[in-house]
Short mmCIF file of C-alpha atoms in Angstrom, two decimals:
data_model
loop_
_atom_site.label_atom_id
_atom_site.label_comp_id
_atom_site.label_asym_id
_atom_site.label_seq_id
_atom_site.Cartn_x
_atom_site.Cartn_y
_atom_site.Cartn_z
CA UNK O 1 0.00 0.00 0.00
CA UNK O 2 2.81 2.37 0.77
CA UNK O 3 4.47 1.64 -2.57
CA UNK O 4 1.19 2.20 -4.42
CA UNK O 5 0.57 5.50 -2.60
CA UNK O 6 4.09 6.62 -3.36
CA UNK O 7 3.61 5.78 -7.07
CA UNK O 8 0.32 7.73 -7.26
CA UNK O 9 1.89 10.71 -5.49
CA UNK O 10 4.81 10.63 -7.94
CA UNK O 11 2.41 10.63 -10.93
CA UNK O 12 0.46 13.55 -9.49
CA UNK O 13 3.66 15.53 -8.88
CA UNK O 14 4.92 14.94 -12.44
CA UNK O 15 1.57 16.00 -13.88
CA UNK O 16 1.63 19.19 -11.78
CA UNK O 17 5.14 20.04 -12.98
CA UNK O 18 4.10 19.49 -16.62
CA UNK O 19 1.10 21.79 -16.21
CA UNK O 20 3.35 24.54 -14.83
CA UNK O 21 5.97 24.07 -17.58
CA UNK O 22 4.13 22.83 -20.68
CA UNK O 23 7.24 23.04 -22.86
CA UNK O 24 9.27 20.78 -20.60
CA UNK O 25 9.63 17.14 -21.52
CA UNK O 26 8.99 14.65 -18.70
CA UNK O 27 10.56 11.28 -18.57
CA UNK O 28 9.82 8.64 -16.07
CA UNK O 29 12.69 7.21 -14.07
CA UNK O 30 10.67 4.36 -12.75
CA UNK O 31 10.49 1.06 -14.47
CA UNK O 32 6.83 0.67 -13.73
CA UNK O 33 3.79 2.56 -14.93
CA UNK O 34 4.44 6.29 -15.52
CA UNK O 35 2.13 9.15 -16.17
CA UNK O 36 3.80 10.20 -19.44
CA UNK O 37 1.20 8.55 -21.65
CA UNK O 38 -1.60 9.87 -19.50
CA UNK O 39 -0.28 13.44 -19.58
CA UNK O 40 0.35 13.28 -23.33
CA UNK O 41 -3.20 12.24 -23.93
CA UNK O 42 -4.49 15.04 -21.75
CA UNK O 43 -2.39 17.73 -23.42
CA UNK O 44 -3.17 16.39 -26.88
CA UNK O 45 -6.85 16.52 -26.18
CA UNK O 46 -6.53 20.17 -25.17
CA UNK O 47 -4.72 21.04 -28.39
CA UNK O 48 -7.29 19.22 -30.46
CA UNK O 49 -10.03 21.08 -28.71
CA UNK O 50 -8.33 24.42 -29.45
CA UNK O 51 -7.94 23.53 -33.13
CA UNK O 52 -11.57 22.54 -33.34
CA UNK O 53 -12.57 25.85 -31.76
CA UNK O 54 -10.42 27.75 -34.27
CA UNK O 55 -11.97 25.88 -37.19
CA UNK O 56 -15.43 26.59 -35.86
CA UNK O 57 -14.61 30.30 -35.57
CA UNK O 58 -13.31 30.34 -39.15
CA UNK O 59 -16.47 28.63 -40.33
CA UNK O 60 -18.62 31.15 -38.48
CA UNK O 61 -16.64 34.06 -39.98
CA UNK O 62 -17.03 32.68 -43.49
CA UNK O 63 -20.72 32.08 -42.95
CA UNK O 64 -21.23 35.61 -41.68
CA UNK O 65 -19.32 36.93 -44.66
CA UNK O 66 -21.50 34.95 -47.04
CA UNK O 67 -24.68 35.97 -45.25
CA UNK O 68 -23.73 39.68 -45.48
CA UNK O 69 -26.07 41.18 -48.07
CA UNK O 70 -24.48 42.54 -51.21
CA UNK O 71 -25.17 46.24 -51.91
CA UNK O 72 -27.70 47.07 -54.60
CA UNK O 73 -26.53 48.55 -57.88
CA UNK O 74 -28.37 51.82 -57.24
CA UNK O 75 -26.47 52.46 -53.97
CA UNK O 76 -23.11 54.19 -53.58
CA UNK O 77 -21.62 51.16 -51.81
CA UNK O 78 -21.99 49.12 -54.99
CA UNK O 79 -19.79 51.52 -56.99
CA UNK O 80 -17.32 52.24 -54.19
CA UNK O 81 -15.09 49.31 -55.11
CA UNK O 82 -14.78 50.60 -58.68
CA UNK O 83 -13.12 53.80 -57.39
CA UNK O 84 -10.88 52.05 -54.86
CA UNK O 85 -7.51 52.91 -56.45
CA UNK O 86 -4.57 55.02 -55.37
CA UNK O 87 -2.52 57.56 -57.30
CA UNK O 88 0.33 55.17 -58.07
CA UNK O 89 -2.04 52.67 -59.71
CA UNK O 90 -3.66 55.36 -61.86
CA UNK O 91 -0.29 56.74 -62.96
CA UNK O 92 0.95 53.24 -63.78
CA UNK O 93 -2.10 52.60 -65.96
CA UNK O 94 -1.72 55.95 -67.71
CA UNK O 95 1.93 55.16 -68.41
CA UNK O 96 0.93 51.76 -69.78
CA UNK O 97 -1.58 53.35 -72.16
CA UNK O 98 1.04 55.81 -73.45
CA UNK O 99 3.71 53.18 -74.13
CA UNK O 100 2.09 50.24 -75.94
CA UNK O 101 4.22 47.57 -77.53
CA UNK O 102 3.59 44.06 -78.90
CA UNK O 103 3.18 41.38 -76.26
CA UNK O 104 2.22 43.96 -73.62
CA UNK O 105 -1.33 43.25 -72.49
CA UNK O 106 -2.81 46.26 -70.69
CA UNK O 107 -5.38 44.15 -68.82
CA UNK O 108 -2.90 41.56 -67.59
CA UNK O 109 0.04 43.85 -66.79
CA UNK O 110 -1.78 46.88 -65.36
CA UNK O 111 -5.37 46.07 -64.40
CA UNK O 112 -4.61 42.66 -62.82
CA UNK O 113 -8.29 41.75 -62.38
CA UNK O 114 -8.93 45.04 -60.59
CA UNK O 115 -10.46 47.49 -63.11
CA UNK O 116 -11.43 50.94 -61.94
CA UNK O 117 -13.75 53.69 -63.12
CA UNK O 118 -11.90 56.52 -61.40
CA UNK O 119 -9.29 56.95 -64.13
CA UNK O 120 -11.66 56.62 -67.14
CA UNK O 121 -14.21 59.00 -65.59
CA UNK O 122 -11.74 61.83 -64.98
CA UNK O 123 -9.87 61.25 -68.23
CA UNK O 124 -13.10 61.65 -70.20
CA UNK O 125 -14.11 64.70 -68.17
CA UNK O 126 -10.70 66.34 -68.65
CA UNK O 127 -10.67 65.60 -72.37
CA UNK O 128 -14.15 67.08 -72.87
CA UNK O 129 -13.24 70.22 -70.91
CA UNK O 130 -9.92 70.70 -72.73
CA UNK O 131 -11.61 70.22 -76.11
CA UNK O 132 -14.18 72.92 -75.38
CA UNK O 133 -11.65 75.37 -73.94
CA UNK O 134 -9.08 74.98 -76.70
CA UNK O 135 -11.81 75.24 -79.33
CA UNK O 136 -12.74 78.66 -77.93
CA UNK O 137 -9.11 79.71 -77.51
CA UNK O 138 -8.54 79.02 -81.19
CA UNK O 139 -11.06 81.73 -82.07
CA UNK O 140 -9.55 84.13 -79.51
CA UNK O 141 -6.07 83.73 -80.96
CA UNK O 142 -7.43 84.11 -84.48
CA UNK O 143 -9.13 87.37 -83.49
CA UNK O 144 -5.85 88.75 -82.18
CA UNK O 145 -4.20 88.02 -85.49
CA UNK O 146 -7.09 89.40 -87.53
CA UNK O 147 -9.23 92.11 -85.88
CA UNK O 148 -11.92 91.65 -88.51
CA UNK O 149 -12.88 88.31 -86.92
CA UNK O 150 -15.79 88.57 -84.51
CA UNK O 151 -15.53 86.16 -81.54
CA UNK O 152 -18.38 85.10 -79.28
CA UNK O 153 -18.03 82.45 -76.51
CA UNK O 154 -19.36 79.05 -77.54
CA UNK O 155 -20.39 77.38 -74.29
CA UNK O 156 -22.38 74.72 -76.08
CA UNK O 157 -19.11 73.05 -77.07
CA UNK O 158 -18.68 71.84 -73.48
CA UNK O 159 -21.96 69.92 -73.67
CA UNK O 160 -21.21 68.53 -77.11
CA UNK O 161 -17.72 67.43 -76.09
CA UNK O 162 -18.97 65.75 -72.90
CA UNK O 163 -21.76 63.85 -74.63
CA UNK O 164 -19.47 62.73 -77.45
CA UNK O 165 -16.62 61.53 -75.25
CA UNK O 166 -18.74 59.75 -72.63
CA UNK O 167 -20.95 58.06 -75.21
CA UNK O 168 -17.90 56.80 -77.05
CA UNK O 169 -16.20 55.60 -73.86
CA UNK O 170 -19.29 53.61 -72.77
CA UNK O 171 -21.29 52.59 -75.83
CA UNK O 172 -18.39 51.35 -77.96
CA UNK O 173 -16.99 49.10 -75.17
CA UNK O 174 -20.52 47.83 -74.52
CA UNK O 175 -20.96 46.88 -78.17
CA UNK O 176 -17.49 45.32 -78.29
CA UNK O 177 -18.07 43.32 -75.11
CA UNK O 178 -21.45 42.10 -76.38
CA UNK O 179 -19.94 41.01 -79.70
CA UNK O 180 -17.06 39.17 -78.03
CA UNK O 181 -19.48 37.46 -75.66
CA UNK O 182 -21.54 36.30 -78.63
CA UNK O 183 -18.45 35.01 -80.39
CA UNK O 184 -17.35 33.25 -77.20
CA UNK O 185 -20.47 31.11 -77.40
CA UNK O 186 -19.42 29.99 -80.87
CA UNK O 187 -15.71 29.56 -80.10
CA UNK O 188 -15.10 27.62 -76.89
CA UNK O 189 -11.39 28.45 -76.69
CA UNK O 190 -12.00 32.18 -77.01
CA UNK O 191 -11.50 34.22 -73.83
CA UNK O 192 -13.37 37.33 -72.76
CA UNK O 193 -12.72 40.50 -70.81
CA UNK O 194 -15.33 41.76 -68.40
CA UNK O 195 -17.37 44.82 -69.28
CA UNK O 196 -15.57 46.95 -66.69
CA UNK O 197 -12.18 45.86 -68.02
CA UNK O 198 -13.23 46.84 -71.54
CA UNK O 199 -14.45 50.25 -70.34
CA UNK O 200 -11.23 50.73 -68.39
CA UNK O 201 -9.10 49.96 -71.44
CA UNK O 202 -11.00 52.46 -73.60
CA UNK O 203 -10.98 55.12 -70.90
CA UNK O 204 -7.23 55.03 -70.40
CA UNK O 205 -6.62 54.89 -74.16
CA UNK O 206 -8.12 58.39 -74.47
CA UNK O 207 -5.53 60.01 -72.20
CA UNK O 208 -3.06 60.56 -75.04
CA UNK O 209 -5.52 62.95 -76.72
CA UNK O 210 -5.42 65.42 -73.79
CA UNK O 211 -1.90 66.77 -74.50
CA UNK O 212 -2.57 66.48 -78.22
CA UNK O 213 -5.58 68.79 -78.00
CA UNK O 214 -3.46 71.35 -76.16
CA UNK O 215 -0.82 71.14 -78.89
CA UNK O 216 -3.52 71.78 -81.49
CA UNK O 217 -3.45 75.42 -80.34
CA UNK O 218 -0.32 75.84 -82.47
CA UNK O 219 -1.65 77.59 -85.60
CA UNK O 220 0.18 75.31 -88.05
CA UNK O 221 -2.09 72.91 -89.90
CA UNK O 222 0.48 70.28 -90.88
CA UNK O 223 1.83 70.20 -87.31
CA UNK O 224 -1.68 69.72 -85.92
CA UNK O 225 -2.32 66.79 -88.25
CA UNK O 226 1.06 65.28 -87.32
CA UNK O 227 0.27 65.41 -83.60
CA UNK O 228 -3.18 63.95 -84.26
CA UNK O 229 -1.79 61.04 -86.30
CA UNK O 230 0.83 60.27 -83.65
CA UNK O 231 -1.67 60.23 -80.77
CA UNK O 232 -4.12 58.15 -82.80
CA UNK O 233 -1.39 55.61 -83.57
CA UNK O 234 -0.44 55.23 -79.90
CA UNK O 235 -4.02 54.97 -78.68
CA UNK O 236 -5.18 52.56 -81.38
CA UNK O 237 -2.06 50.40 -80.95
CA UNK O 238 -2.82 50.01 -77.26
CA UNK O 239 -6.33 48.80 -78.06
CA UNK O 240 -5.14 46.37 -80.73
CA UNK O 241 -2.40 44.87 -78.53
CA UNK O 242 -4.89 44.43 -75.69
CA UNK O 243 -7.62 42.85 -77.80
CA UNK O 244 -5.36 40.63 -79.88
CA UNK O 245 -4.97 37.83 -77.27
CA UNK O 246 -8.78 37.56 -77.24
CA UNK O 247 -9.64 37.80 -80.94
CA UNK O 248 -6.77 35.66 -82.22
CA UNK O 249 -8.71 32.55 -81.18
CA UNK O 250 -11.41 33.53 -83.65
CA UNK O 251 -11.23 33.21 -87.44
CA UNK O 252 -8.86 35.48 -89.34
CA UNK O 253 -11.69 37.26 -91.11
CA UNK O 254 -13.58 38.09 -87.92
CA UNK O 255 -10.40 39.11 -86.09
CA UNK O 256 -9.29 41.40 -88.91
CA UNK O 257 -12.76 42.93 -89.29
CA UNK O 258 -13.11 43.52 -85.54
CA UNK O 259 -9.70 45.15 -85.10
CA UNK O 260 -10.24 47.27 -88.22
CA UNK O 261 -13.57 48.47 -86.83
CA UNK O 262 -11.96 49.37 -83.51
CA UNK O 263 -9.24 51.40 -85.24
CA UNK O 264 -11.76 53.04 -87.61
CA UNK O 265 -14.04 54.18 -84.78
CA UNK O 266 -11.05 55.56 -82.91
CA UNK O 267 -9.94 57.44 -86.01
CA UNK O 268 -13.44 58.85 -86.54
CA UNK O 269 -13.46 60.17 -82.97
CA UNK O 270 -10.12 61.94 -83.40
CA UNK O 271 -11.05 63.27 -86.84
CA UNK O 272 -14.43 64.52 -85.67
CA UNK O 273 -12.89 66.37 -82.72
CA UNK O 274 -10.30 67.98 -84.99
CA UNK O 275 -12.76 69.14 -87.62
CA UNK O 276 -15.50 70.33 -85.27
CA UNK O 277 -13.60 72.02 -82.43
CA UNK O 278 -10.75 73.31 -84.60
CA UNK O 279 -12.60 73.97 -87.82
CA UNK O 280 -11.80 76.91 -90.08
CA UNK O 281 -13.66 80.08 -89.22
CA UNK O 282 -17.17 80.14 -90.66
CA UNK O 283 -18.35 83.04 -92.77
CA UNK O 284 -20.59 84.55 -90.09
CA UNK O 285 -17.59 85.08 -87.83
CA UNK O 286 -15.76 87.14 -90.40
CA UNK O 287 -16.84 90.72 -91.02
CA UNK O 288 -16.16 91.53 -94.68
CA UNK O 289 -13.93 94.53 -95.23
CA UNK O 290 -15.45 97.46 -97.11
CA UNK O 291 -14.63 97.36 -100.80
CA UNK O 292 -14.48 100.32 -103.17
CA UNK O 293 -17.12 100.22 -105.87
CA UNK O 294 -15.87 100.96 -109.38
CA UNK O 295 -17.13 104.18 -110.88
CA UNK O 296 -18.22 104.42 -114.45
CA UNK O 297 -16.30 106.98 -116.45
CA UNK O 298 -19.55 108.39 -117.84
CA UNK O 299 -20.82 109.35 -114.39
CA UNK O 300 -19.81 112.84 -113.36
CA UNK O 301 -18.82 113.24 -109.78
CA UNK O 302 -20.45 116.19 -107.97
CA UNK O 303 -17.98 118.91 -107.45
CA UNK O 304 -17.87 120.69 -104.14
CA UNK O 305 -16.04 123.63 -105.67
CA UNK O 306 -18.08 125.88 -107.89
CA UNK O 307 -16.35 127.33 -110.92
CA UNK O 308 -15.47 130.98 -110.72
CA UNK O 309 -17.28 133.23 -113.21
CA UNK O 310 -15.48 136.12 -114.83
CA UNK O 311 -17.08 139.44 -115.33
#
């Protein structure tokens, strides 16, 4: 009985020491039954219980996240994620749109499955404002060179520029995305960009026209057309290089027709802005100079000096 009591007391003492120092390893010096296995089972059960509790908490967190209602599309919370970008990301995407080259996919290298509407929105707004302002400044500078030109502010150009730019930046990507989605149903290997990615690509592609419009203030026609052709080449090349990995899975005819349409619409936008906002002065803005009417030799001019009569 004394030996049994001593053995039980020794097991209890070893278990107490292990509880106070959980990192310490206990070894039994006795040849008989030790409490090592018993303690190991106890500690192991505690660890297993903690792991199960952690897994249950993770499951509850995921369930709460799934049960959280998604914001409606008419609320500001729905569109908040589309404007969640910082300045460095916007500048990187602008730089990528200005420096296109083959094999450089704008969506893969710059968007990275995180398209935004912040950059396209302000790029379109800036381009519309600069178009309207420079179109009016062209008339002001022309009036300074030729005083016979009558200038009146044309505020309606702001509205026309805004409607034109925003419609192009939204409707053309929508039509392109719808066409590619239709072709994807016919070609299983063909990929597809999301609608927001397509809008983002078109929005950033218009940035190159902002400095070009400012340079169009230079009153040299051939230089204006040179700047326009250069900006159109850079912008259209960025669109073609971005869309090529998608359309190359389609037939050659469809791919060529689609890319040609994209470039043609881009060229029509640039050409329309050049001809409308920087058009030659219309006739109603020019006051004709007074011209001398020819006098017939048979018509006698009235003389203000009466002839002197001699007496």
